[in-house]
PDB file of C-alpha atoms and ligand atoms in Angstrom:
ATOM      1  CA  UNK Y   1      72.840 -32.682  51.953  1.00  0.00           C
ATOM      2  CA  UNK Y   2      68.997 -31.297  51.410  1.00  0.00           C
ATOM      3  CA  UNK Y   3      67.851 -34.831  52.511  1.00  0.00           C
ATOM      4  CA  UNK Y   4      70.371 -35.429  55.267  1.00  0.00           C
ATOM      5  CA  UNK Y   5      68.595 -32.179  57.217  1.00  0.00           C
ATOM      6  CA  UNK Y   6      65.650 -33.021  55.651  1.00  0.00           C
ATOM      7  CA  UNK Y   7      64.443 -29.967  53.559  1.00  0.00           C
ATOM      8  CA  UNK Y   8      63.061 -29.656  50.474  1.00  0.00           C
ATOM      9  CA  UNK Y   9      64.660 -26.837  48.249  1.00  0.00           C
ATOM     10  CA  UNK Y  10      62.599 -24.978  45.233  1.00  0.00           C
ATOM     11  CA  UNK Y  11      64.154 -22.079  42.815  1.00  0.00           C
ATOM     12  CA  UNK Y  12      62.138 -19.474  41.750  1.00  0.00           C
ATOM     13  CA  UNK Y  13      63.985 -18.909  38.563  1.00  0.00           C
ATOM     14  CA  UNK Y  14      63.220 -14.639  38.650  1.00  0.00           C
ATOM     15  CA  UNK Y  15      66.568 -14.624  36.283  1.00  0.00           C
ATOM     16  CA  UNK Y  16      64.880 -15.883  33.488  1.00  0.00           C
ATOM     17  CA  UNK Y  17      62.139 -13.591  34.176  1.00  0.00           C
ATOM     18  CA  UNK Y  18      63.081 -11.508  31.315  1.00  0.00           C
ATOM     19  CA  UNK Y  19      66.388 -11.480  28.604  1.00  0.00           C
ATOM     20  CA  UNK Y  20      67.262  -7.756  29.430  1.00  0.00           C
ATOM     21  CA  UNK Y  21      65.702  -7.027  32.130  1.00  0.00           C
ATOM     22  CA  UNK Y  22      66.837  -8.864  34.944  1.00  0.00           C
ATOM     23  CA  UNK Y  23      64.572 -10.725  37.733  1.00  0.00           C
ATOM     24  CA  UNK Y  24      63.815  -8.309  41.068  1.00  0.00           C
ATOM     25  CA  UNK Y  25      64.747  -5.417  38.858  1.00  0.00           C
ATOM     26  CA  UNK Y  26      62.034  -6.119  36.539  1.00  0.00           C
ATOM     27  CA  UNK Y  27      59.278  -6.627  39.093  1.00  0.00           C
ATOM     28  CA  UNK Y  28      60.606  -3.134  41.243  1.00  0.00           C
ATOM     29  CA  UNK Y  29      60.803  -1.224  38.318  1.00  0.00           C
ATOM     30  CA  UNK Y  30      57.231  -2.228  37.103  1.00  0.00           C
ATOM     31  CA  UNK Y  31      55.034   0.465  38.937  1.00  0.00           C
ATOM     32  CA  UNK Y  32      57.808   2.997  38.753  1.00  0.00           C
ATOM     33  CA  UNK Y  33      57.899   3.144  34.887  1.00  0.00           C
ATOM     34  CA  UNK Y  34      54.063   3.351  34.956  1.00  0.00           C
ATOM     35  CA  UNK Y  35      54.001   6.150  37.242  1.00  0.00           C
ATOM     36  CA  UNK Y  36      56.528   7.645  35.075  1.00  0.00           C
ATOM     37  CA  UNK Y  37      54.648   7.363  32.007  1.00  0.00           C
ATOM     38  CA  UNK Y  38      51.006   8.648  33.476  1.00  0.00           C
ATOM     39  CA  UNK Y  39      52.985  11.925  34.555  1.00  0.00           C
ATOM     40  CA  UNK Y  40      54.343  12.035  30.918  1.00  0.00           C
ATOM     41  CA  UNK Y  41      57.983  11.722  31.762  1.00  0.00           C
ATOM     42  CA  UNK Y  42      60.287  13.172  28.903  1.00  0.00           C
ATOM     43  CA  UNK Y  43      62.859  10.837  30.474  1.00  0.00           C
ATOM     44  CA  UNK Y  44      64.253   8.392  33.127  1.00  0.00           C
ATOM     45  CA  UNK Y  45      67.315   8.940  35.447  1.00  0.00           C
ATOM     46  CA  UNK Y  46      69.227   6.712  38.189  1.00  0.00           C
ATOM     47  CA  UNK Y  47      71.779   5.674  40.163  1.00  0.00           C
ATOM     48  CA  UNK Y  48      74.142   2.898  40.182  1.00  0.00           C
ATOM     49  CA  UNK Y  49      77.784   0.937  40.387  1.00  0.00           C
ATOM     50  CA  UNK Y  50      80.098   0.312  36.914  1.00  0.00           C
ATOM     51  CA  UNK Y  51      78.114  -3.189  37.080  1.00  0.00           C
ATOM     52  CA  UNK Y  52      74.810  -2.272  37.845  1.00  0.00           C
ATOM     53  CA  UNK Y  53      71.424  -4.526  37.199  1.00  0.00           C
ATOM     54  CA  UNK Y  54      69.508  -1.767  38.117  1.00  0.00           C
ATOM     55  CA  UNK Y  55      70.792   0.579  35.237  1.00  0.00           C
ATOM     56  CA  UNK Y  56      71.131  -2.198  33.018  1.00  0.00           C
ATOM     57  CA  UNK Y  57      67.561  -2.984  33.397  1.00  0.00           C
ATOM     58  CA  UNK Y  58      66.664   0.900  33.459  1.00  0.00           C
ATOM     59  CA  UNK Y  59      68.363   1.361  30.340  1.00  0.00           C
ATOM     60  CA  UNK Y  60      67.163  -1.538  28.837  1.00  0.00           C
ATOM     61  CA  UNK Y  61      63.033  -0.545  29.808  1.00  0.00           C
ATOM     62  CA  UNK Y  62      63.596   2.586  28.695  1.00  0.00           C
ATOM     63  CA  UNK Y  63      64.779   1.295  25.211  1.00  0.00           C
ATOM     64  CA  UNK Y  64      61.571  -0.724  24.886  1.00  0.00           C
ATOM     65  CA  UNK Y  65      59.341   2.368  26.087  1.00  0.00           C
ATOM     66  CA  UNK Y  66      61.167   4.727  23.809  1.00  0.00           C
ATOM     67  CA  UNK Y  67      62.173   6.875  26.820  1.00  0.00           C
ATOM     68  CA  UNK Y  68      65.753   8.412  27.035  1.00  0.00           C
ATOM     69  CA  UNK Y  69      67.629   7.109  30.078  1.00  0.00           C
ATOM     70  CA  UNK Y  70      70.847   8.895  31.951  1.00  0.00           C
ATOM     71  CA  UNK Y  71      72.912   6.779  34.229  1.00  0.00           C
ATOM     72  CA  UNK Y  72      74.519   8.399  36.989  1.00  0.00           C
ATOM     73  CA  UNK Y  73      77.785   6.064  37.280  1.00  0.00           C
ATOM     74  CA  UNK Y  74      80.049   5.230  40.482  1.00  0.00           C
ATOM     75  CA  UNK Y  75      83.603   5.506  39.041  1.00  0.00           C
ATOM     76  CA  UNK Y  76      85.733   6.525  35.912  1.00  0.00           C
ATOM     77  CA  UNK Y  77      84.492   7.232  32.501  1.00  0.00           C
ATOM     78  CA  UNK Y  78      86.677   4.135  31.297  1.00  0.00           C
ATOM     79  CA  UNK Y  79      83.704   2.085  32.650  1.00  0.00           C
ATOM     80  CA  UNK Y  80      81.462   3.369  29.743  1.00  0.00           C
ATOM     81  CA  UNK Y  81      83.694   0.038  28.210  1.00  0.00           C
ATOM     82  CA  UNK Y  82      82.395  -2.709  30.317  1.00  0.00           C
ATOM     83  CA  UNK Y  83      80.143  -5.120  29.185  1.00  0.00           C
ATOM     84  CA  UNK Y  84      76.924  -3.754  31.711  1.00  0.00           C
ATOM     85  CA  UNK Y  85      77.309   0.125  30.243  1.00  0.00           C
ATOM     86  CA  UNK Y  86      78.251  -1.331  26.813  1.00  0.00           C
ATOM     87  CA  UNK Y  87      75.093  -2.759  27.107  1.00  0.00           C
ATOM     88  CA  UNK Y  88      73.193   0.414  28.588  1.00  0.00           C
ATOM     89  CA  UNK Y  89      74.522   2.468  25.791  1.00  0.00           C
ATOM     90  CA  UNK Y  90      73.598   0.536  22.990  1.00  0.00           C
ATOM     91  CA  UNK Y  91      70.178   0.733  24.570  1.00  0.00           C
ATOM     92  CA  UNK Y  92      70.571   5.180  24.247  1.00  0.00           C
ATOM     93  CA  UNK Y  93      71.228   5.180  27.857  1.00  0.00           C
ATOM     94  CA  UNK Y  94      73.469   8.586  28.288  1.00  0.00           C
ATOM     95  CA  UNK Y  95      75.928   8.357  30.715  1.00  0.00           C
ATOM     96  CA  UNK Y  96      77.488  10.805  34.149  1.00  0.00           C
ATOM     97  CA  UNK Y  97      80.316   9.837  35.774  1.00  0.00           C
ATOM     98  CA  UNK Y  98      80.842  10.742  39.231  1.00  0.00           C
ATOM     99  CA  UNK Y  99      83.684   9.799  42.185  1.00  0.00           C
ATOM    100  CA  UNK Y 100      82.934   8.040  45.434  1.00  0.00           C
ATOM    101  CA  UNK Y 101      82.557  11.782  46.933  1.00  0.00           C
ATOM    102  CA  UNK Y 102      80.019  12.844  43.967  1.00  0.00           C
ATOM    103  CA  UNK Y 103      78.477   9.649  44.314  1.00  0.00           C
ATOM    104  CA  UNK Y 104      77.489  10.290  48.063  1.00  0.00           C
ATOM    105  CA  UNK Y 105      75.058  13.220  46.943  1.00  0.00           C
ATOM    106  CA  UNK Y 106      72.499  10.756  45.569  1.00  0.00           C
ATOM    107  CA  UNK Y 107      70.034  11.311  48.044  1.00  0.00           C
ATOM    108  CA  UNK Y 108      70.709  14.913  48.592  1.00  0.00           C
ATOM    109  CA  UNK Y 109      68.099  17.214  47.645  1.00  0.00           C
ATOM    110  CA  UNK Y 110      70.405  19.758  46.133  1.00  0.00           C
ATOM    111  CA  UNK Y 111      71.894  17.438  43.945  1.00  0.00           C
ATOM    112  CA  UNK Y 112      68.711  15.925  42.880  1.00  0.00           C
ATOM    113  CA  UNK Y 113      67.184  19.341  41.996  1.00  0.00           C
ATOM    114  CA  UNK Y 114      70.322  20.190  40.180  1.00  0.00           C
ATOM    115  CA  UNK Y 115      70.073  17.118  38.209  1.00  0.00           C
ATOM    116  CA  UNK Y 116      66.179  17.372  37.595  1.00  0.00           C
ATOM    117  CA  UNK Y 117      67.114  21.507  36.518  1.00  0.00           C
ATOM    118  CA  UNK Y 118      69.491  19.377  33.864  1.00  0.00           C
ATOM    119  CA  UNK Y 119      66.653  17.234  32.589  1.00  0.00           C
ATOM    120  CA  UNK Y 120      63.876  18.724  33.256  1.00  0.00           C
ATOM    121  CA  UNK Y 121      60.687  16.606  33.236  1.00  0.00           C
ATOM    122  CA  UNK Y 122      63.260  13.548  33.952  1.00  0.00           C
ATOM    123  CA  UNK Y 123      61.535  10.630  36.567  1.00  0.00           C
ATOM    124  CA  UNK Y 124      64.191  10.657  38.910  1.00  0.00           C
ATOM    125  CA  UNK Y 125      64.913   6.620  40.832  1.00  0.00           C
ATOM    126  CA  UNK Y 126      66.550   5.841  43.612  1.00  0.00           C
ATOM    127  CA  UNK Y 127      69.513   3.629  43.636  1.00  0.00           C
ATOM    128  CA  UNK Y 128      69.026   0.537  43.250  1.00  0.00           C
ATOM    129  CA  UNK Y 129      65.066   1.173  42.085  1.00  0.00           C
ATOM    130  CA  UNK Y 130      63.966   0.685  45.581  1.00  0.00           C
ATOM    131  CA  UNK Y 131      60.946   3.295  46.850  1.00  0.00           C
ATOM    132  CA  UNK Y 132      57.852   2.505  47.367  1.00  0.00           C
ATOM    133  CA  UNK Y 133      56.421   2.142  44.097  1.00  0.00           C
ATOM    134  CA  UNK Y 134      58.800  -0.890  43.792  1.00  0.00           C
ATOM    135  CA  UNK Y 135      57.034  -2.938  46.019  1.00  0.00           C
ATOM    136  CA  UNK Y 136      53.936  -3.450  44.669  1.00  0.00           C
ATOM    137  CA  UNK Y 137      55.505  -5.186  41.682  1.00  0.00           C
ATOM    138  CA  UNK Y 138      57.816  -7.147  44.139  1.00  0.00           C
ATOM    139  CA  UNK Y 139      54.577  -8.610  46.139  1.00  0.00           C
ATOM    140  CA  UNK Y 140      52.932  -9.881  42.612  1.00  0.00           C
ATOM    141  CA  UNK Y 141      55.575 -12.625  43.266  1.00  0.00           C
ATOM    142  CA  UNK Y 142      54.148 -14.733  45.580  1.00  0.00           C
ATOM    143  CA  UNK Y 143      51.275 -15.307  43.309  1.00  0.00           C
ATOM    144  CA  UNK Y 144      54.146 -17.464  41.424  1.00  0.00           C
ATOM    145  CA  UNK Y 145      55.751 -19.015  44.309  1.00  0.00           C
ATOM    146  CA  UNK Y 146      54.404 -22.671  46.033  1.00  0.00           C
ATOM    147  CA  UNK Y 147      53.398 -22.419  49.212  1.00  0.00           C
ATOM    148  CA  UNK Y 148      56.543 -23.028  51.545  1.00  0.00           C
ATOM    149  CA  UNK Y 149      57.647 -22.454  54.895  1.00  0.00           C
ATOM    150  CA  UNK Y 150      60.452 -20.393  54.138  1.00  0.00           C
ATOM    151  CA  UNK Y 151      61.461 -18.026  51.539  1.00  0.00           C
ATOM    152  CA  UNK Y 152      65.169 -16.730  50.686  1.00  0.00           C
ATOM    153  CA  UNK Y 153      66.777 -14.236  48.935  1.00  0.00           C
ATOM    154  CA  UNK Y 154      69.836 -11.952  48.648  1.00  0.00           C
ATOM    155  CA  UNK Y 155      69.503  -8.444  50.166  1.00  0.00           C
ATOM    156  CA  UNK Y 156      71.445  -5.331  49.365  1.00  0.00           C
ATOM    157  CA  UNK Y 157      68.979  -2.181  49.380  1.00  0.00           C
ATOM    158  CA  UNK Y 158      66.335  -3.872  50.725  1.00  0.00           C
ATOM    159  CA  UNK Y 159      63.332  -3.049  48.505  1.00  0.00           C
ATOM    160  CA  UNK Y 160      62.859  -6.496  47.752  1.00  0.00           C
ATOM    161  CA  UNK Y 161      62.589  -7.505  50.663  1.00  0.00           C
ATOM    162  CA  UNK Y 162      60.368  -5.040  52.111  1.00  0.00           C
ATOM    163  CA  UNK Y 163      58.242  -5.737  48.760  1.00  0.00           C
ATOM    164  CA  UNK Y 164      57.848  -9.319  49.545  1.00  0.00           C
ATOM    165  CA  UNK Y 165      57.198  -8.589  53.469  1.00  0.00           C
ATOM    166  CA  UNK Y 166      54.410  -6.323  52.186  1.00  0.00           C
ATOM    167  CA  UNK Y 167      52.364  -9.317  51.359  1.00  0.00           C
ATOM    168  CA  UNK Y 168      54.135 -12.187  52.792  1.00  0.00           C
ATOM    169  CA  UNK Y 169      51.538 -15.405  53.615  1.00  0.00           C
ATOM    170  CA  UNK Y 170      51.018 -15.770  57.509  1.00  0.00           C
ATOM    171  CA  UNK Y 171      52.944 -19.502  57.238  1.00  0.00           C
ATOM    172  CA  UNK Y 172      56.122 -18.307  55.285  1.00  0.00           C
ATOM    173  CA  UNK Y 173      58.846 -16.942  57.165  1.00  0.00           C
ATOM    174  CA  UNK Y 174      61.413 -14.637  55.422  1.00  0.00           C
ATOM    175  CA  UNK Y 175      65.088 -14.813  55.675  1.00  0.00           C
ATOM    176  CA  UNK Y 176      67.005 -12.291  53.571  1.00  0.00           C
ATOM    177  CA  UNK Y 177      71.243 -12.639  53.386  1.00  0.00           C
ATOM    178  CA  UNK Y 178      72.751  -9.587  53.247  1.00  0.00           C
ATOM    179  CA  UNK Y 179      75.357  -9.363  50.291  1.00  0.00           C
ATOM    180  CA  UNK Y 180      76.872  -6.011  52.368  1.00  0.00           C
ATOM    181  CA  UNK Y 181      78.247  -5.351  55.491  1.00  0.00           C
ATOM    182  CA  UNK Y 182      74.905  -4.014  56.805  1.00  0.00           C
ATOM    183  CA  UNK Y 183      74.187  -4.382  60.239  1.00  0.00           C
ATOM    184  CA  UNK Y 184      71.823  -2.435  62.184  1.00  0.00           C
ATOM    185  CA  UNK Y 185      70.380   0.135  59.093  1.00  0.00           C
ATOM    186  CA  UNK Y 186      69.835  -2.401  56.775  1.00  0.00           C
ATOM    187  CA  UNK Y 187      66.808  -3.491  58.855  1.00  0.00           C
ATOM    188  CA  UNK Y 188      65.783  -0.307  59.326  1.00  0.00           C
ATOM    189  CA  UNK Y 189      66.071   0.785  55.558  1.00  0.00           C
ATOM    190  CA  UNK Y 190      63.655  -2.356  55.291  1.00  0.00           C
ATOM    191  CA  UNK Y 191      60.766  -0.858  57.999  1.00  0.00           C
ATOM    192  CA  UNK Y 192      61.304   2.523  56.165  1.00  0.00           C
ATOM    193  CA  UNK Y 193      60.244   1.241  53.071  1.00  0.00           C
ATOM    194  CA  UNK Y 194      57.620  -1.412  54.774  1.00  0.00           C
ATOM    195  CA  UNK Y 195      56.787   0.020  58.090  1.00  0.00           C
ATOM    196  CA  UNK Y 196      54.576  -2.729  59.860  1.00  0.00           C
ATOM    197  CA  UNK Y 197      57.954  -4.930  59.069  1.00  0.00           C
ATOM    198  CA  UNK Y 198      58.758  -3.266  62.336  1.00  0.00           C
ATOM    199  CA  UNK Y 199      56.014  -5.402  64.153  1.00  0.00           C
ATOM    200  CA  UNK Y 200      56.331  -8.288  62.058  1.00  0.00           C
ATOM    201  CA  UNK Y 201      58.189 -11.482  63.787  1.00  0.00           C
ATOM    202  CA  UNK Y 202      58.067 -13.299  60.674  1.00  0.00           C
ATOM    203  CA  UNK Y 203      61.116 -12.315  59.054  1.00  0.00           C
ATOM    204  CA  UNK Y 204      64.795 -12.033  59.919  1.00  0.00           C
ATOM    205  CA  UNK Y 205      68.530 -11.245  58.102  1.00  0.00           C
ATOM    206  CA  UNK Y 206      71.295 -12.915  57.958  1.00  0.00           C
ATOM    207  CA  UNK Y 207      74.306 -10.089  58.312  1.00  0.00           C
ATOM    208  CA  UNK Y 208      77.070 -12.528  58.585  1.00  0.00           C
ATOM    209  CA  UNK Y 209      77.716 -13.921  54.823  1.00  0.00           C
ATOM    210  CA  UNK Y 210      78.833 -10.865  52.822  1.00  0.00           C
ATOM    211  CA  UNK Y 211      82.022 -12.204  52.712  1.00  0.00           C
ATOM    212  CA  UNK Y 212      83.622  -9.217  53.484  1.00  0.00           C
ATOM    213  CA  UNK Y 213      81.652  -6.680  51.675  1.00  0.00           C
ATOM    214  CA  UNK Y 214      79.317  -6.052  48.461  1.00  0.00           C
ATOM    215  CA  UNK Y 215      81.152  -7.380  45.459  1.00  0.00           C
ATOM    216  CA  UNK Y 216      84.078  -8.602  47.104  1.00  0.00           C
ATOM    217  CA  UNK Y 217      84.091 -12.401  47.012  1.00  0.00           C
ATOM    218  CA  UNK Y 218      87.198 -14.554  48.632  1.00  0.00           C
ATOM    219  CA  UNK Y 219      88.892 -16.708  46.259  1.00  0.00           C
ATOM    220  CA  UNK Y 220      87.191 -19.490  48.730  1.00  0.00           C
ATOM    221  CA  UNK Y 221      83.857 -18.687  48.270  1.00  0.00           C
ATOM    222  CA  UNK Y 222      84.329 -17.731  44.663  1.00  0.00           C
ATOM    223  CA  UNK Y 223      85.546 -21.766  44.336  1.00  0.00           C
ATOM    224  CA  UNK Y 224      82.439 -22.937  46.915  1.00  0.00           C
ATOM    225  CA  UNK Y 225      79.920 -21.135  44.554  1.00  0.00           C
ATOM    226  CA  UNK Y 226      81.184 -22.447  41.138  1.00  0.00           C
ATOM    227  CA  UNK Y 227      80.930 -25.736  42.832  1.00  0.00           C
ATOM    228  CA  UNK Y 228      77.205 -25.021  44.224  1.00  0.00           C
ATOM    229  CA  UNK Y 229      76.142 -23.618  40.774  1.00  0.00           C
ATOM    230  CA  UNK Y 230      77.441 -27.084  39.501  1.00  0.00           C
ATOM    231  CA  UNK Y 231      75.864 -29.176  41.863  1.00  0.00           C
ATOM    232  CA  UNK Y 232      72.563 -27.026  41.614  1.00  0.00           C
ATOM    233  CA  UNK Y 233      73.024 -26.958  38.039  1.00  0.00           C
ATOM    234  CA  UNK Y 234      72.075 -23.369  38.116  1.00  0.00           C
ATOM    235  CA  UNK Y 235      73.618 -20.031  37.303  1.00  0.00           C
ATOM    236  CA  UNK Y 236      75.240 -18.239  40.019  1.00  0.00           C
ATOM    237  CA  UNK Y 237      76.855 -14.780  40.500  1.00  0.00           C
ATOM    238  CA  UNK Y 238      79.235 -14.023  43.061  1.00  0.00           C
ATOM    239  CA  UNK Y 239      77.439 -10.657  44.197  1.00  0.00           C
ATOM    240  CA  UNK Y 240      73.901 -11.684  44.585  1.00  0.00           C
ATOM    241  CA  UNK Y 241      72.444 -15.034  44.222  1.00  0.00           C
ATOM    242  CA  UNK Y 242      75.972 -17.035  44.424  1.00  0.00           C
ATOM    243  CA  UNK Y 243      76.852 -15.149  48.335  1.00  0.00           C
ATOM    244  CA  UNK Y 244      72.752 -15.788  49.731  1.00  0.00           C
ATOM    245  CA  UNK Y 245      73.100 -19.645  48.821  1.00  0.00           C
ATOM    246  CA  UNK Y 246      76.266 -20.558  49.608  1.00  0.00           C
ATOM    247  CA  UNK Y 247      75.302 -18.668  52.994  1.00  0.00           C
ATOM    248  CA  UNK Y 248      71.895 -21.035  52.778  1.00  0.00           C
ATOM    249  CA  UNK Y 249      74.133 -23.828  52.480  1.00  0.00           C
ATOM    250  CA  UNK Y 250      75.986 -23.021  55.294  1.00  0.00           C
ATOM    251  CA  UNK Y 251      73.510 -22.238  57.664  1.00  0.00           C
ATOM    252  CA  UNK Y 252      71.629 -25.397  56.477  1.00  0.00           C
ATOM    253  CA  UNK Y 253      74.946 -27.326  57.434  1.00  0.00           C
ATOM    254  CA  UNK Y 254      74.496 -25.747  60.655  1.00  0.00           C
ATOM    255  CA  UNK Y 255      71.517 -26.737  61.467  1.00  0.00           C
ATOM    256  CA  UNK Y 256      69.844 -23.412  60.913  1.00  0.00           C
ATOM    257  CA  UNK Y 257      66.934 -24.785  59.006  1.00  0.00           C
ATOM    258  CA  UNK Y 258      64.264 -26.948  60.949  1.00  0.00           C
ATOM    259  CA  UNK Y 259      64.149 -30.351  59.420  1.00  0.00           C
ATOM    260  CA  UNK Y 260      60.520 -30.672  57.367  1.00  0.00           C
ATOM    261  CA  UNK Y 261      60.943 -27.527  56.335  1.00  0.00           C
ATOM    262  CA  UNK Y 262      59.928 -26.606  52.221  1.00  0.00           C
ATOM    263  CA  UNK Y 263      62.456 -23.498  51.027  1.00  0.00           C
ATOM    264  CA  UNK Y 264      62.694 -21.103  48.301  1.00  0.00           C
ATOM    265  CA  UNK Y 265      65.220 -19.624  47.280  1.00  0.00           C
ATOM    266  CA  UNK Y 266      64.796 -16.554  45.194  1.00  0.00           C
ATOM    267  CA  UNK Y 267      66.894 -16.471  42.297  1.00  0.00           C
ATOM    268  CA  UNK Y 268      66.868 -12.413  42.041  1.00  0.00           C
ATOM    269  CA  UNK Y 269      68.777 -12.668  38.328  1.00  0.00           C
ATOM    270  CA  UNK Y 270      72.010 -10.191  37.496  1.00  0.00           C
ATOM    271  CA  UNK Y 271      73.897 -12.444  35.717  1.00  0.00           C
ATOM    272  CA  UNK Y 272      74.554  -9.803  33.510  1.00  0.00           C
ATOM    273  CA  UNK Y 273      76.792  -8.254  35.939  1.00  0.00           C
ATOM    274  CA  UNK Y 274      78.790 -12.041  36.692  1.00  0.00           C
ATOM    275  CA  UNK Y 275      80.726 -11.195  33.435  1.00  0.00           C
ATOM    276  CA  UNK Y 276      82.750  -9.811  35.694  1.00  0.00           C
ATOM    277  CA  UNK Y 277      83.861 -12.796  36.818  1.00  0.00           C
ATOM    278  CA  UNK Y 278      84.526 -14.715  33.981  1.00  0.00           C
ATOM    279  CA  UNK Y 279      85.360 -18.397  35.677  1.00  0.00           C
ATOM    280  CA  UNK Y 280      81.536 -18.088  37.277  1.00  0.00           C
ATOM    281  CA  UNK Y 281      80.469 -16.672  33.660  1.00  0.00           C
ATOM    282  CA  UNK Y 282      81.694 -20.281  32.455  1.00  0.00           C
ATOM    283  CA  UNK Y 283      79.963 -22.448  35.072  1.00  0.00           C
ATOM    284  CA  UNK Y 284      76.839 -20.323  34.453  1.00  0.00           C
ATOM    285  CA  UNK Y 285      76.744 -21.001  29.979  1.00  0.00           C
ATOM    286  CA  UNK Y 286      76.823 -24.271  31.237  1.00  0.00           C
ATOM    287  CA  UNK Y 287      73.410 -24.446  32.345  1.00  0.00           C
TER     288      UNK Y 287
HETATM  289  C1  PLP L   1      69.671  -5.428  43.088  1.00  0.00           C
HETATM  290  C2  PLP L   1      69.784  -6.873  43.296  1.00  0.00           C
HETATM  291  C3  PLP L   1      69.498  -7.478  44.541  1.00  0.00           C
HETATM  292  C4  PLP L   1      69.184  -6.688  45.766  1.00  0.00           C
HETATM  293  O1  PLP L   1      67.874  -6.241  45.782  1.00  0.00           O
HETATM  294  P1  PLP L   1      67.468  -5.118  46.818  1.00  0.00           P
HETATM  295  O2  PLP L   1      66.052  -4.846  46.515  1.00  0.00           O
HETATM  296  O3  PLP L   1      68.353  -3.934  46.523  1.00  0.00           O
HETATM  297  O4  PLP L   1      67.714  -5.627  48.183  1.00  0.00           O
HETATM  298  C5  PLP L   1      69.562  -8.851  44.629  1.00  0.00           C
HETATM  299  N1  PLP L   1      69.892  -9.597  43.565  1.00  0.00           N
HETATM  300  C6  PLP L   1      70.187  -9.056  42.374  1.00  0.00           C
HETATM  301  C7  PLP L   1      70.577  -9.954  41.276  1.00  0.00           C
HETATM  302  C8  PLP L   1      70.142  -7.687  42.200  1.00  0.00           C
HETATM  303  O5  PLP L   1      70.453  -7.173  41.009  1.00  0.00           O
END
């Protein structure tokens, strides 16, 4: 199909970036964790969902740093049993659980000084790692990436994106698929982050292929992105990397892509979290 619409396709492979800590999380949390350690941090303390690559990651860097790491956790304590927090707790990550209604507080300043009274001399993230020390470590990637006309990736907070835009080459446009229903904010969460992305005509997202909403996956697309990770012969997950290319594939059916074009695709990793999912799980050992 690549050659019927005449494109040439590249992976950056950011999921084998590193065994633990997975691909754009790595590269975000890069600058935070040395700011953290030149203010002497006792600790590190986030945000995230039950199947998180953010606090995986986290919990996994602070492991290797020898800095204690609390999770605060989206849901029920009977998460603490899934494979990602399995994971984060065998790596000394400690654990909060909090209900959609706690959850909401993450940005709120009383909350956050409650939490930093808690554990005090704590480096308190953001959800998802994304503030501005994340981008730095995010624009180190196009030193890896062939020169190309277009550059793709999945989008949920939008650090990545604005990381990338903060040092994107004049002849590479950048088209991000968001993996939640974001409309209008999700752009502006990007220019907040990266503010001359506000003047910048060289990017653009793609709001209609989150399939309903982050993590959810039709039984449809589930089947369309096994078959693309077997065609590809590369790991997918449904959240992330499996939604943005099946929703480059179909806008590349479409005829969204100009012909000539060279594209990347950035695989952004979290296969940690697709074992979830066990039937894409399978398709991705296969690799
Ligand atoms: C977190 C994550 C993203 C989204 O990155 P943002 O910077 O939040 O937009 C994409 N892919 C994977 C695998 C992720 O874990």
């Amino acid at each position: 199909m690549l050659t019927r619409h005449g494109l040439i396709l590249h992976v950056q492979r950011d999921d084998r970036l590193h065994v633990s800590i997975s691909g754009n999380k790595w590269r975000k949390l890069k600058y935070v964790l040395r700011q953290a350690l030149s203010e002497r941090a006792t600790g590190l303390l986030s945000f995230g969902g039950a199947w998180s690559n953010h606090l995986h990651a986290l919990a996994a860097a602070g492991h290797a740093l020898g800095l204690p790491t609390v999770g605060v956790v989206r849901g029920e304590p009977e998460y603490a049993a899934n494979p990602t927090l399995t994971d984060a707790r065998a790596w000394g990550m400690a654990l909060e659980f909090v209900d959609r209604q706690g959850y909401r507080r993450r940005h709120d300043s009383g909350f956050l000084a409650e939490l930093a009274a808690r554990y005090p001399g704590f480096y308190l993230i953001p959800e998802g790692g994304s503030c501005a020390l994340a981008l730095p470590g995010v624009a180190e990637l196009w030193r890896e990436l062939p020169a190309c006309d277009r550059l793709v990736l999945p989008v949920a907070s939008g650090g990545t994106l604005a990381g990338l835009l903060s040092a994107r080459p004049e002849r590479t446009v950048i088209t991000g698929y968001a993996v939640l229903k974001g409309q209008g904010w999700l752009a502006d969460t990007v220019c907040g982050l990266h503010p001359p992305a506000a003047g910048d005509a060289g990017w653009q997202l793609r709001l209609d292929h989150h399939g309903g909403g982050y993590a959810k996956c039709r039984d449809a697309d589930r089947r369309a992105i096994v078959e693309l990770s077997h065609t590809l012969n590369l790991p997918l997950e449904p959240v992330y990397s499996g939604k943005a290319m099946l929703g480059l594939f179909r806008d590349i059916e479409a005829g969204h892509y100009t012909s000539g074009s060279h594209l990347v695709f950035l695989h952004t990793g979290g296969l940690q979290g697709a074992r979830s999912y066990t039937s894409v799980k399978r398709s991705g050992q296969a690799k």
